[in-house]
């Protein structure tokens, strides 16, 4: 039996969780406590790093205590402490990693510094027992990437955004249209009563041989369309949202279908090829339906873990800790690990110019 306490503080959620693995049985999430800071940041229309770091300091002790209490496992029964050490907002990372180091040192347990993206990448093995290799589409407020997940610590980034993250594009669109933060759910809601064919927004990168994403041109097109018909009625806002969402789904479909084809070519022997989706944007029903259709057409299984495990949480960090412990890779990232605001999963891929720089998780 392995039991790991996970801690996540890389953006605007303070989270702690205990996950257990026993033999060949499915892993169990014994507790999963997530405190969102949305209210603290809402007035500013986005995550304010300094406010986030302070809120983590205030909340983390109580959240860890609650996660341990909910799990029914005393600290002495925990095998290791895993904490997000990057990428993310450095203030929050310092709070989480230092707290984890203190707990680990005091309790005499190993400390595992986890890459937040690895947490997202391995979640489908926690929820669905998925086997390597598989394809991951990560679409959140700070990241838009396609990764080939080949093993624990073995990732290849096949695509990333050259400007804005997809969640960021939703948030900025919402802000331009006067919809509240966080923008994604509000854009989706408004789009439901809108006409998706009213505005012909661009489909960035569609048909391009370069595998990456781009969303800043789309954002500009939305701004121009909105400015041209000001003042906006509720119907105008709904139509813009619906047209924006259609453009995003279409652009995403083009990028993802290229990656599915590449996966089939790269891993021809895979018995059950799968596409996993992670990140807050995975909540969007239009996007989910588009991905599901693509997968069916290409003979892929579509895996969408429950939303609370798709968005930021500490169960995925505890699970990544378990995977690393199991592989004997825990000591790679131990007590001397320093938080990294930038920490690509795939150290071989060249960094994109400007990629992720503006995201909350840059
Ligand atoms: O994964 P997440 O909770 O945190 C980050 O790591 O960023 O993702 C948050 C992002 C935000 O940009 C939010 O607007 C977007 O996910 N989002 C959505 C929806 N729900 C959340 N975007 C589109 N449609 C949604 N329903
Ligand atoms: Zn995340």
mmCIF file of C-alpha atoms and ligand atoms in Angstrom:
data_model
loop_
_atom_site.group_PDB
_atom_site.id
_atom_site.type_symbol
_atom_site.label_atom_id
_atom_site.label_comp_id
_atom_site.label_asym_id
_atom_site.label_seq_id
_atom_site.Cartn_x
_atom_site.Cartn_y
_atom_site.Cartn_z
ATOM 1 C CA UNK A 1 0.000 0.000 0.000
ATOM 2 C CA UNK A 2 1.316 3.442 -0.963
ATOM 3 C CA UNK A 3 -0.369 6.557 0.402
ATOM 4 C CA UNK A 4 0.732 10.000 -0.749
ATOM 5 C CA UNK A 5 -0.329 13.465 0.384
ATOM 6 C CA UNK A 6 -0.457 15.890 -2.552
ATOM 7 C CA UNK A 7 -0.353 19.706 -2.411
ATOM 8 C CA UNK A 8 -1.243 22.099 -5.271
ATOM 9 C CA UNK A 9 -0.771 25.888 -5.165
ATOM 10 C CA UNK A 10 0.494 26.838 -8.629
ATOM 11 C CA UNK A 11 -2.323 29.208 -9.595
ATOM 12 C CA UNK A 12 -5.579 30.199 -7.921
ATOM 13 C CA UNK A 13 -6.615 26.966 -6.223
ATOM 14 C CA UNK A 14 -5.301 25.887 -2.830
ATOM 15 C CA UNK A 15 -5.614 22.120 -2.791
ATOM 16 C CA UNK A 16 -4.567 19.031 -0.841
ATOM 17 C CA UNK A 17 -5.436 15.365 -1.311
ATOM 18 C CA UNK A 18 -4.540 11.869 -0.165
ATOM 19 C CA UNK A 19 -4.404 9.106 -2.782
ATOM 20 C CA UNK A 20 -3.786 5.429 -2.025
ATOM 21 C CA UNK A 21 -2.659 2.532 -4.185
ATOM 22 C CA UNK A 22 -2.772 -1.069 -3.055
ATOM 23 C CA UNK A 23 -1.385 -3.849 -5.214
ATOM 24 C CA UNK A 24 -3.159 -4.188 -8.556
ATOM 25 C CA UNK A 25 -6.400 -2.629 -7.336
ATOM 26 C CA UNK A 26 -7.605 0.667 -8.797
ATOM 27 C CA UNK A 27 -6.118 3.667 -6.970
ATOM 28 C CA UNK A 28 -8.362 5.382 -4.424
ATOM 29 C CA UNK A 29 -8.760 9.089 -3.840
ATOM 30 C CA UNK A 30 -9.194 9.159 -0.049
ATOM 31 C CA UNK A 31 -9.687 12.927 0.076
ATOM 32 C CA UNK A 32 -9.653 15.817 -2.393
ATOM 33 C CA UNK A 33 -9.998 19.314 -0.933
ATOM 34 C CA UNK A 34 -9.931 22.298 -3.299
ATOM 35 C CA UNK A 35 -10.383 25.914 -2.234
ATOM 36 C CA UNK A 36 -10.892 28.255 -5.191
ATOM 37 C CA UNK A 37 -9.736 31.859 -4.954
ATOM 38 C CA UNK A 38 -12.106 33.058 -7.710
ATOM 39 C CA UNK A 39 -13.781 35.584 -5.385
ATOM 40 C CA UNK A 40 -10.454 37.159 -4.396
ATOM 41 C CA UNK A 41 -9.526 37.762 -8.040
ATOM 42 C CA UNK A 42 -12.921 38.446 -9.644
ATOM 43 C CA UNK A 43 -12.794 42.203 -9.093
ATOM 44 C CA UNK A 44 -9.549 42.358 -11.096
ATOM 45 C CA UNK A 45 -10.804 40.258 -14.013
ATOM 46 C CA UNK A 46 -7.919 37.789 -13.693
ATOM 47 C CA UNK A 47 -5.502 36.136 -11.265
ATOM 48 C CA UNK A 48 -3.363 38.632 -9.318
ATOM 49 C CA UNK A 49 -0.135 36.789 -8.346
ATOM 50 C CA UNK A 50 0.467 38.637 -5.060
ATOM 51 C CA UNK A 51 -3.110 38.115 -3.877
ATOM 52 C CA UNK A 52 -2.887 34.442 -4.892
ATOM 53 C CA UNK A 53 0.318 33.857 -2.911
ATOM 54 C CA UNK A 54 -1.095 35.486 0.219
ATOM 55 C CA UNK A 55 -4.343 33.547 -0.041
ATOM 56 C CA UNK A 56 -2.340 30.285 -0.325
ATOM 57 C CA UNK A 57 -0.361 31.166 2.831
ATOM 58 C CA UNK A 58 -3.558 31.805 4.752
ATOM 59 C CA UNK A 59 -5.418 28.704 3.588
ATOM 60 C CA UNK A 60 -2.896 25.941 3.042
ATOM 61 C CA UNK A 61 -2.418 24.666 6.621
ATOM 62 C CA UNK A 62 -6.169 24.250 7.070
ATOM 63 C CA UNK A 63 -6.599 22.624 3.650
ATOM 64 C CA UNK A 64 -3.847 20.062 4.388
ATOM 65 C CA UNK A 65 -5.399 19.345 7.765
ATOM 66 C CA UNK A 66 -8.819 18.866 6.148
ATOM 67 C CA UNK A 67 -7.383 16.536 3.477
ATOM 68 C CA UNK A 68 -5.719 14.370 6.128
ATOM 69 C CA UNK A 69 -8.851 14.344 8.301
ATOM 70 C CA UNK A 70 -11.148 13.461 5.350
ATOM 71 C CA UNK A 71 -8.843 10.624 4.313
ATOM 72 C CA UNK A 72 -8.831 9.068 7.776
ATOM 73 C CA UNK A 73 -5.070 8.564 7.435
ATOM 74 C CA UNK A 74 -2.825 10.126 10.097
ATOM 75 C CA UNK A 75 0.354 11.838 8.895
ATOM 76 C CA UNK A 76 2.330 8.870 10.235
ATOM 77 C CA UNK A 77 0.480 6.648 7.730
ATOM 78 C CA UNK A 78 1.513 8.754 4.732
ATOM 79 C CA UNK A 79 4.437 7.402 2.668
ATOM 80 C CA UNK A 80 5.504 10.618 0.929
ATOM 81 C CA UNK A 81 4.544 14.250 0.395
ATOM 82 C CA UNK A 82 4.172 15.426 -3.218
ATOM 83 C CA UNK A 83 3.825 19.102 -4.087
ATOM 84 C CA UNK A 84 3.553 21.095 -7.296
ATOM 85 C CA UNK A 85 6.946 22.763 -7.830
ATOM 86 C CA UNK A 86 6.182 24.350 -11.214
ATOM 87 C CA UNK A 87 5.269 25.623 -13.692
ATOM 88 C CA UNK A 88 3.082 28.374 -12.275
ATOM 89 C CA UNK A 89 3.048 31.581 -10.284
ATOM 90 C CA UNK A 90 6.226 31.484 -8.260
ATOM 91 C CA UNK A 91 4.732 32.951 -5.059
ATOM 92 C CA UNK A 92 2.173 30.167 -4.822
ATOM 93 C CA UNK A 93 4.732 27.519 -5.768
ATOM 94 C CA UNK A 94 7.021 28.653 -2.949
ATOM 95 C CA UNK A 95 4.155 28.448 -0.437
ATOM 96 C CA UNK A 96 3.177 24.925 -1.483
ATOM 97 C CA UNK A 97 6.622 23.449 -1.898
ATOM 98 C CA UNK A 98 8.022 24.952 1.332
ATOM 99 C CA UNK A 99 4.987 23.728 3.276
ATOM 100 C CA UNK A 100 5.465 20.258 1.781
ATOM 101 C CA UNK A 101 9.174 20.292 2.631
ATOM 102 C CA UNK A 102 8.410 21.339 6.209
ATOM 103 C CA UNK A 103 5.817 18.572 6.664
ATOM 104 C CA UNK A 104 8.105 15.985 5.051
ATOM 105 C CA UNK A 105 11.110 17.030 7.143
ATOM 106 C CA UNK A 106 9.125 17.078 10.396
ATOM 107 C CA UNK A 107 7.506 13.699 9.716
ATOM 108 C CA UNK A 108 10.646 12.112 8.276
ATOM 109 C CA UNK A 109 8.994 11.339 4.912
ATOM 110 C CA UNK A 110 10.290 11.660 1.347
ATOM 111 C CA UNK A 111 9.432 14.829 -0.565
ATOM 112 C CA UNK A 112 8.526 14.682 -4.266
ATOM 113 C CA UNK A 113 8.521 17.890 -6.307
ATOM 114 C CA UNK A 114 5.934 17.373 -9.056
ATOM 115 C CA UNK A 115 5.549 19.116 -12.390
ATOM 116 C CA UNK A 116 1.964 20.422 -12.541
ATOM 117 C CA UNK A 117 1.691 19.374 -16.192
ATOM 118 C CA UNK A 118 2.761 15.834 -15.279
ATOM 119 C CA UNK A 119 -0.142 15.827 -12.813
ATOM 120 C CA UNK A 120 -2.562 16.652 -15.656
ATOM 121 C CA UNK A 121 -0.818 14.192 -17.979
ATOM 122 C CA UNK A 122 -1.113 11.194 -15.632
ATOM 123 C CA UNK A 123 -4.666 11.828 -14.330
ATOM 124 C CA UNK A 124 -6.223 9.465 -16.890
ATOM 125 C CA UNK A 125 -4.248 6.612 -15.302
ATOM 126 C CA UNK A 126 -5.713 7.496 -11.906
ATOM 127 C CA UNK A 127 -9.291 7.717 -13.194
ATOM 128 C CA UNK A 128 -9.335 5.242 -16.080
ATOM 129 C CA UNK A 129 -6.236 3.075 -15.609
ATOM 130 C CA UNK A 130 -5.102 4.106 -19.098
ATOM 131 C CA UNK A 131 -1.960 2.441 -20.446
ATOM 132 C CA UNK A 132 0.917 4.215 -22.182
ATOM 133 C CA UNK A 133 1.197 5.590 -24.786
ATOM 134 C CA UNK A 134 -1.696 8.028 -25.237
ATOM 135 C CA UNK A 135 -2.312 11.520 -26.489
ATOM 136 C CA UNK A 136 -3.129 14.400 -24.138
ATOM 137 C CA UNK A 137 -4.826 17.673 -25.037
ATOM 138 C CA UNK A 138 -4.319 20.148 -22.211
ATOM 139 C CA UNK A 139 -6.515 23.232 -22.525
ATOM 140 C CA UNK A 140 -6.557 25.537 -19.514
ATOM 141 C CA UNK A 141 -6.173 29.201 -18.624
ATOM 142 C CA UNK A 142 -2.402 28.993 -18.912
ATOM 143 C CA UNK A 143 -1.698 26.060 -21.227
ATOM 144 C CA UNK A 144 -2.724 24.797 -24.620
ATOM 145 C CA UNK A 145 -0.630 21.787 -25.519
ATOM 146 C CA UNK A 146 -0.778 18.421 -27.202
ATOM 147 C CA UNK A 147 1.533 15.874 -25.595
ATOM 148 C CA UNK A 148 2.401 12.309 -26.461
ATOM 149 C CA UNK A 149 2.476 10.605 -23.047
ATOM 150 C CA UNK A 150 4.887 7.667 -23.420
ATOM 151 C CA UNK A 151 5.634 6.847 -19.783
ATOM 152 C CA UNK A 152 6.191 8.413 -16.354
ATOM 153 C CA UNK A 153 8.598 11.285 -16.986
ATOM 154 C CA UNK A 154 8.546 10.537 -20.712
ATOM 155 C CA UNK A 155 6.583 13.175 -22.629
ATOM 156 C CA UNK A 156 6.854 14.681 -26.073
ATOM 157 C CA UNK A 157 5.264 18.025 -26.735
ATOM 158 C CA UNK A 158 3.773 17.924 -30.202
ATOM 159 C CA UNK A 159 2.023 21.285 -30.173
ATOM 160 C CA UNK A 160 1.716 24.381 -28.030
ATOM 161 C CA UNK A 161 0.271 27.851 -28.413
ATOM 162 C CA UNK A 162 2.375 30.499 -30.060
ATOM 163 C CA UNK A 163 0.480 33.265 -28.246
ATOM 164 C CA UNK A 164 -2.584 32.995 -25.955
ATOM 165 C CA UNK A 165 -3.787 29.887 -24.144
ATOM 166 C CA UNK A 166 -7.300 28.783 -25.098
ATOM 167 C CA UNK A 167 -8.807 29.490 -21.663
ATOM 168 C CA UNK A 168 -7.155 32.901 -21.798
ATOM 169 C CA UNK A 169 -8.848 33.562 -25.167
ATOM 170 C CA UNK A 170 -12.215 32.712 -23.568
ATOM 171 C CA UNK A 171 -11.448 34.936 -20.577
ATOM 172 C CA UNK A 172 -10.355 37.892 -22.730
ATOM 173 C CA UNK A 173 -13.365 37.526 -25.022
ATOM 174 C CA UNK A 174 -15.639 37.554 -21.972
ATOM 175 C CA UNK A 175 -13.924 40.670 -20.620
ATOM 176 C CA UNK A 176 -14.323 42.517 -23.944
ATOM 177 C CA UNK A 177 -18.032 41.674 -23.960
ATOM 178 C CA UNK A 178 -18.562 42.712 -20.341
ATOM 179 C CA UNK A 179 -19.142 39.163 -19.082
ATOM 180 C CA UNK A 180 -17.841 38.314 -15.582
ATOM 181 C CA UNK A 181 -14.655 36.380 -14.704
ATOM 182 C CA UNK A 182 -13.897 33.533 -15.195
ATOM 183 C CA UNK A 183 -14.933 34.006 -18.782
ATOM 184 C CA UNK A 184 -15.132 30.477 -20.163
ATOM 185 C CA UNK A 185 -18.349 29.320 -18.494
ATOM 186 C CA UNK A 186 -20.021 32.683 -19.171
ATOM 187 C CA UNK A 187 -19.081 32.688 -22.861
ATOM 188 C CA UNK A 188 -20.463 29.159 -23.154
ATOM 189 C CA UNK A 189 -23.689 30.156 -21.418
ATOM 190 C CA UNK A 190 -24.205 33.229 -23.621
ATOM 191 C CA UNK A 191 -23.389 31.198 -26.748
ATOM 192 C CA UNK A 192 -26.333 28.893 -26.077
ATOM 193 C CA UNK A 193 -28.806 31.547 -27.232
ATOM 194 C CA UNK A 194 -26.560 32.889 -30.004
ATOM 195 C CA UNK A 195 -26.283 32.473 -33.776
ATOM 196 C CA UNK A 196 -22.915 30.860 -34.539
ATOM 197 C CA UNK A 197 -23.096 31.787 -38.225
ATOM 198 C CA UNK A 198 -23.536 35.548 -37.735
ATOM 199 C CA UNK A 199 -19.806 36.360 -37.556
ATOM 200 C CA UNK A 200 -17.219 34.617 -39.741
ATOM 201 C CA UNK A 201 -14.275 34.650 -37.341
ATOM 202 C CA UNK A 202 -10.877 33.295 -38.478
ATOM 203 C CA UNK A 203 -9.814 29.706 -37.729
ATOM 204 C CA UNK A 204 -6.198 30.353 -36.710
ATOM 205 C CA UNK A 205 -3.583 27.876 -38.037
ATOM 206 C CA UNK A 206 -6.242 25.832 -39.835
ATOM 207 C CA UNK A 207 -4.535 23.782 -42.535
ATOM 208 C CA UNK A 208 -1.056 24.867 -41.415
ATOM 209 C CA UNK A 209 1.744 22.282 -41.540
ATOM 210 C CA UNK A 210 3.077 23.701 -38.257
ATOM 211 C CA UNK A 211 1.275 21.711 -35.536
ATOM 212 C CA UNK A 212 0.826 24.583 -33.045
ATOM 213 C CA UNK A 213 -2.104 26.687 -31.840
ATOM 214 C CA UNK A 214 -2.712 30.418 -32.035
ATOM 215 C CA UNK A 215 -5.613 32.396 -30.605
ATOM 216 C CA UNK A 216 -4.583 36.032 -30.459
ATOM 217 C CA UNK A 217 -5.772 36.795 -34.032
ATOM 218 C CA UNK A 218 -9.185 35.419 -33.170
ATOM 219 C CA UNK A 219 -9.319 37.633 -30.103
ATOM 220 C CA UNK A 220 -8.530 40.690 -32.253
ATOM 221 C CA UNK A 221 -11.259 39.712 -34.737
ATOM 222 C CA UNK A 222 -13.748 39.477 -31.851
ATOM 223 C CA UNK A 223 -12.717 42.922 -30.632
ATOM 224 C CA UNK A 224 -13.130 44.443 -34.099
ATOM 225 C CA UNK A 225 -16.539 42.839 -34.597
ATOM 226 C CA UNK A 226 -17.721 44.024 -31.189
ATOM 227 C CA UNK A 227 -16.434 47.588 -31.685
ATOM 228 C CA UNK A 228 -18.101 47.815 -35.094
ATOM 229 C CA UNK A 229 -21.611 47.183 -33.736
ATOM 230 C CA UNK A 230 -21.404 48.940 -30.353
ATOM 231 C CA UNK A 231 -23.464 49.348 -28.182
ATOM 232 C CA UNK A 232 -23.979 45.612 -27.862
ATOM 233 C CA UNK A 233 -27.383 44.119 -27.157
ATOM 234 C CA UNK A 234 -27.667 40.835 -25.263
ATOM 235 C CA UNK A 235 -28.357 39.135 -28.599
ATOM 236 C CA UNK A 236 -25.182 40.663 -30.115
ATOM 237 C CA UNK A 237 -23.138 39.316 -27.201
ATOM 238 C CA UNK A 238 -24.738 35.885 -27.572
ATOM 239 C CA UNK A 239 -24.070 35.841 -31.335
ATOM 240 C CA UNK A 240 -20.416 36.871 -30.856
ATOM 241 C CA UNK A 241 -19.947 34.186 -28.188
ATOM 242 C CA UNK A 242 -21.541 31.502 -30.359
ATOM 243 C CA UNK A 243 -19.465 32.525 -33.406
ATOM 244 C CA UNK A 244 -16.271 32.648 -31.289
ATOM 245 C CA UNK A 245 -16.954 29.210 -29.856
ATOM 246 C CA UNK A 246 -17.615 27.771 -33.311
ATOM 247 C CA UNK A 247 -14.307 29.208 -34.578
ATOM 248 C CA UNK A 248 -12.431 27.794 -31.598
ATOM 249 C CA UNK A 249 -13.979 24.338 -31.972
ATOM 250 C CA UNK A 250 -13.192 24.324 -35.681
ATOM 251 C CA UNK A 251 -9.575 25.428 -35.196
ATOM 252 C CA UNK A 252 -9.111 22.916 -32.396
ATOM 253 C CA UNK A 253 -10.553 20.111 -34.514
ATOM 254 C CA UNK A 254 -8.025 20.835 -37.261
ATOM 255 C CA UNK A 255 -5.072 20.807 -34.858
ATOM 256 C CA UNK A 256 -6.220 17.720 -32.946
ATOM 257 C CA UNK A 257 -6.969 15.653 -36.049
ATOM 258 C CA UNK A 258 -3.391 16.245 -37.222
ATOM 259 C CA UNK A 259 -2.125 15.006 -33.865
ATOM 260 C CA UNK A 260 -4.348 11.899 -34.000
ATOM 261 C CA UNK A 261 -2.898 11.041 -37.403
ATOM 262 C CA UNK A 262 0.631 11.597 -36.108
ATOM 263 C CA UNK A 263 -0.070 9.367 -33.110
ATOM 264 C CA UNK A 264 -1.259 6.534 -35.373
ATOM 265 C CA UNK A 265 1.888 6.907 -37.466
ATOM 266 C CA UNK A 266 4.250 7.143 -34.469
ATOM 267 C CA UNK A 267 2.740 4.354 -32.357
ATOM 268 C CA UNK A 268 1.284 1.945 -34.922
ATOM 269 C CA UNK A 269 1.078 -1.007 -32.519
ATOM 270 C CA UNK A 270 -1.147 0.719 -29.936
ATOM 271 C CA UNK A 271 -4.137 -1.567 -29.327
ATOM 272 C CA UNK A 272 -6.512 1.044 -28.010
ATOM 273 C CA UNK A 273 -5.310 4.517 -28.984
ATOM 274 C CA UNK A 274 -6.781 7.205 -26.737
ATOM 275 C CA UNK A 275 -7.077 10.975 -26.559
ATOM 276 C CA UNK A 276 -7.295 12.401 -23.046
ATOM 277 C CA UNK A 277 -8.520 15.927 -22.427
ATOM 278 C CA UNK A 278 -7.543 17.986 -19.354
ATOM 279 C CA UNK A 279 -7.828 21.573 -18.148
ATOM 280 C CA UNK A 280 -10.764 23.855 -17.411
ATOM 281 C CA UNK A 281 -11.724 24.391 -21.061
ATOM 282 C CA UNK A 282 -12.568 20.664 -21.188
ATOM 283 C CA UNK A 283 -15.791 21.683 -19.411
ATOM 284 C CA UNK A 284 -17.031 23.277 -22.646
ATOM 285 C CA UNK A 285 -19.718 21.081 -24.201
ATOM 286 C CA UNK A 286 -19.228 22.280 -27.779
ATOM 287 C CA UNK A 287 -15.507 21.561 -27.556
ATOM 288 C CA UNK A 288 -16.075 18.207 -25.885
ATOM 289 C CA UNK A 289 -18.590 17.148 -28.540
ATOM 290 C CA UNK A 290 -16.167 18.177 -31.296
ATOM 291 C CA UNK A 291 -13.348 16.121 -29.762
ATOM 292 C CA UNK A 292 -15.633 13.149 -29.234
ATOM 293 C CA UNK A 293 -16.651 13.183 -32.896
ATOM 294 C CA UNK A 294 -13.032 13.421 -34.067
ATOM 295 C CA UNK A 295 -12.060 10.464 -31.886
ATOM 296 C CA UNK A 296 -14.917 8.308 -33.137
ATOM 297 C CA UNK A 297 -13.950 9.069 -36.740
ATOM 298 C CA UNK A 298 -10.276 8.262 -36.106
ATOM 299 C CA UNK A 299 -10.889 5.101 -34.037
ATOM 300 C CA UNK A 300 -9.629 6.669 -30.802
ATOM 301 C CA UNK A 301 -11.127 6.295 -27.348
ATOM 302 C CA UNK A 302 -12.031 9.701 -25.937
ATOM 303 C CA UNK A 303 -11.191 9.989 -22.245
ATOM 304 C CA UNK A 304 -12.516 12.986 -20.315
ATOM 305 C CA UNK A 305 -11.845 12.524 -16.589
ATOM 306 C CA UNK A 306 -14.465 14.010 -14.235
ATOM 307 C CA UNK A 307 -14.241 17.783 -14.373
ATOM 308 C CA UNK A 308 -13.013 18.194 -10.801
ATOM 309 C CA UNK A 309 -9.983 16.093 -11.746
ATOM 310 C CA UNK A 310 -9.551 17.910 -15.106
ATOM 311 C CA UNK A 311 -9.222 21.305 -13.460
ATOM 312 C CA UNK A 312 -6.519 22.075 -10.925
ATOM 313 C CA UNK A 313 -6.549 19.730 -7.933
ATOM 314 C CA UNK A 314 -4.109 17.971 -5.631
ATOM 315 C CA UNK A 315 -5.248 14.387 -6.283
ATOM 316 C CA UNK A 316 -3.406 14.529 -9.605
ATOM 317 C CA UNK A 317 -0.271 15.713 -7.778
ATOM 318 C CA UNK A 318 -0.519 12.928 -5.171
ATOM 319 C CA UNK A 319 -1.060 10.435 -8.008
ATOM 320 C CA UNK A 320 1.990 11.706 -9.936
ATOM 321 C CA UNK A 321 3.902 11.239 -6.657
ATOM 322 C CA UNK A 322 2.708 7.611 -6.458
ATOM 323 C CA UNK A 323 3.696 6.975 -10.085
ATOM 324 C CA UNK A 324 7.168 8.390 -9.396
ATOM 325 C CA UNK A 325 7.565 6.393 -6.174
ATOM 326 C CA UNK A 326 6.572 3.220 -8.009
ATOM 327 C CA UNK A 327 9.117 3.850 -10.742
ATOM 328 C CA UNK A 328 11.872 4.672 -8.244
ATOM 329 C CA UNK A 329 11.943 8.218 -9.634
ATOM 330 C CA UNK A 330 10.959 10.060 -6.444
ATOM 331 C CA UNK A 331 14.460 10.985 -5.383
ATOM 332 C CA UNK A 332 15.109 12.854 -8.662
ATOM 333 C CA UNK A 333 13.053 15.774 -7.316
ATOM 334 C CA UNK A 334 13.702 15.856 -3.600
ATOM 335 C CA UNK A 335 14.396 18.362 -0.820
ATOM 336 C CA UNK A 336 16.853 20.486 -2.767
ATOM 337 C CA UNK A 337 14.369 21.157 -5.568
ATOM 338 C CA UNK A 338 13.756 24.882 -6.126
ATOM 339 C CA UNK A 339 10.327 26.032 -7.479
ATOM 340 C CA UNK A 340 10.363 26.703 -11.224
ATOM 341 C CA UNK A 341 7.899 29.191 -12.707
ATOM 342 C CA UNK A 342 8.757 27.710 -16.109
ATOM 343 C CA UNK A 343 9.254 23.987 -16.334
ATOM 344 C CA UNK A 344 8.467 22.338 -19.680
ATOM 345 C CA UNK A 345 7.533 18.660 -19.465
ATOM 346 C CA UNK A 346 9.434 17.962 -22.609
ATOM 347 C CA UNK A 347 12.916 19.425 -22.210
ATOM 348 C CA UNK A 348 13.817 18.551 -25.806
ATOM 349 C CA UNK A 349 11.222 20.732 -27.530
ATOM 350 C CA UNK A 350 12.471 24.189 -28.258
ATOM 351 C CA UNK A 351 10.558 26.885 -26.360
ATOM 352 C CA UNK A 352 8.048 28.766 -28.494
ATOM 353 C CA UNK A 353 8.648 32.455 -28.821
ATOM 354 C CA UNK A 354 6.166 34.127 -26.504
ATOM 355 C CA UNK A 355 4.454 30.866 -25.589
ATOM 356 C CA UNK A 356 2.458 30.958 -22.400
ATOM 357 C CA UNK A 357 4.130 34.176 -21.335
ATOM 358 C CA UNK A 358 0.897 35.936 -20.685
ATOM 359 C CA UNK A 359 -1.010 33.085 -19.078
ATOM 360 C CA UNK A 360 -1.622 32.848 -15.369
ATOM 361 C CA UNK A 361 0.487 29.701 -15.468
ATOM 362 C CA UNK A 362 3.209 31.021 -17.749
HETATM 363 O O1 LIG B 1 -7.677 24.215 -15.558
HETATM 364 P P1 LIG B 1 -8.232 25.500 -15.019
HETATM 365 O O2 LIG B 1 -9.295 25.412 -13.963
HETATM 366 O O3 LIG B 1 -7.099 26.410 -14.448
HETATM 367 C C1 LIG B 1 -5.927 26.684 -15.141
HETATM 368 O O4 LIG B 1 -4.983 25.897 -14.973
HETATM 369 O O5 LIG B 1 -5.920 27.656 -15.890
HETATM 370 O O6 LIG B 1 -8.789 26.289 -16.283
HETATM 371 C C2 LIG B 1 -9.384 27.543 -16.166
HETATM 372 C C3 LIG B 1 -9.717 28.042 -17.546
HETATM 373 C C4 LIG B 1 -10.214 29.463 -17.553
HETATM 374 O O7 LIG B 1 -9.564 30.173 -18.580
HETATM 375 C C5 LIG B 1 -11.708 29.299 -17.823
HETATM 376 O O8 LIG B 1 -12.286 30.411 -18.466
HETATM 377 C C6 LIG B 1 -11.728 28.079 -18.693
HETATM 378 O O9 LIG B 1 -10.751 27.217 -18.128
HETATM 379 N N1 LIG B 1 -13.039 27.432 -18.682
HETATM 380 C C7 LIG B 1 -13.830 27.295 -19.774
HETATM 381 C C8 LIG B 1 -15.042 26.711 -19.329
HETATM 382 N N2 LIG B 1 -14.939 26.485 -17.981
HETATM 383 C C9 LIG B 1 -13.703 26.927 -17.610
HETATM 384 N N3 LIG B 1 -13.622 27.633 -21.049
HETATM 385 C C10 LIG B 1 -14.618 27.373 -21.919
HETATM 386 N N4 LIG B 1 -15.812 26.830 -21.583
HETATM 387 C C11 LIG B 1 -16.065 26.484 -20.299
HETATM 388 N N5 LIG B 1 -17.239 25.946 -19.965
HETATM 389 ZN ZN1 LIG B 2 -3.602 23.104 -14.494
#
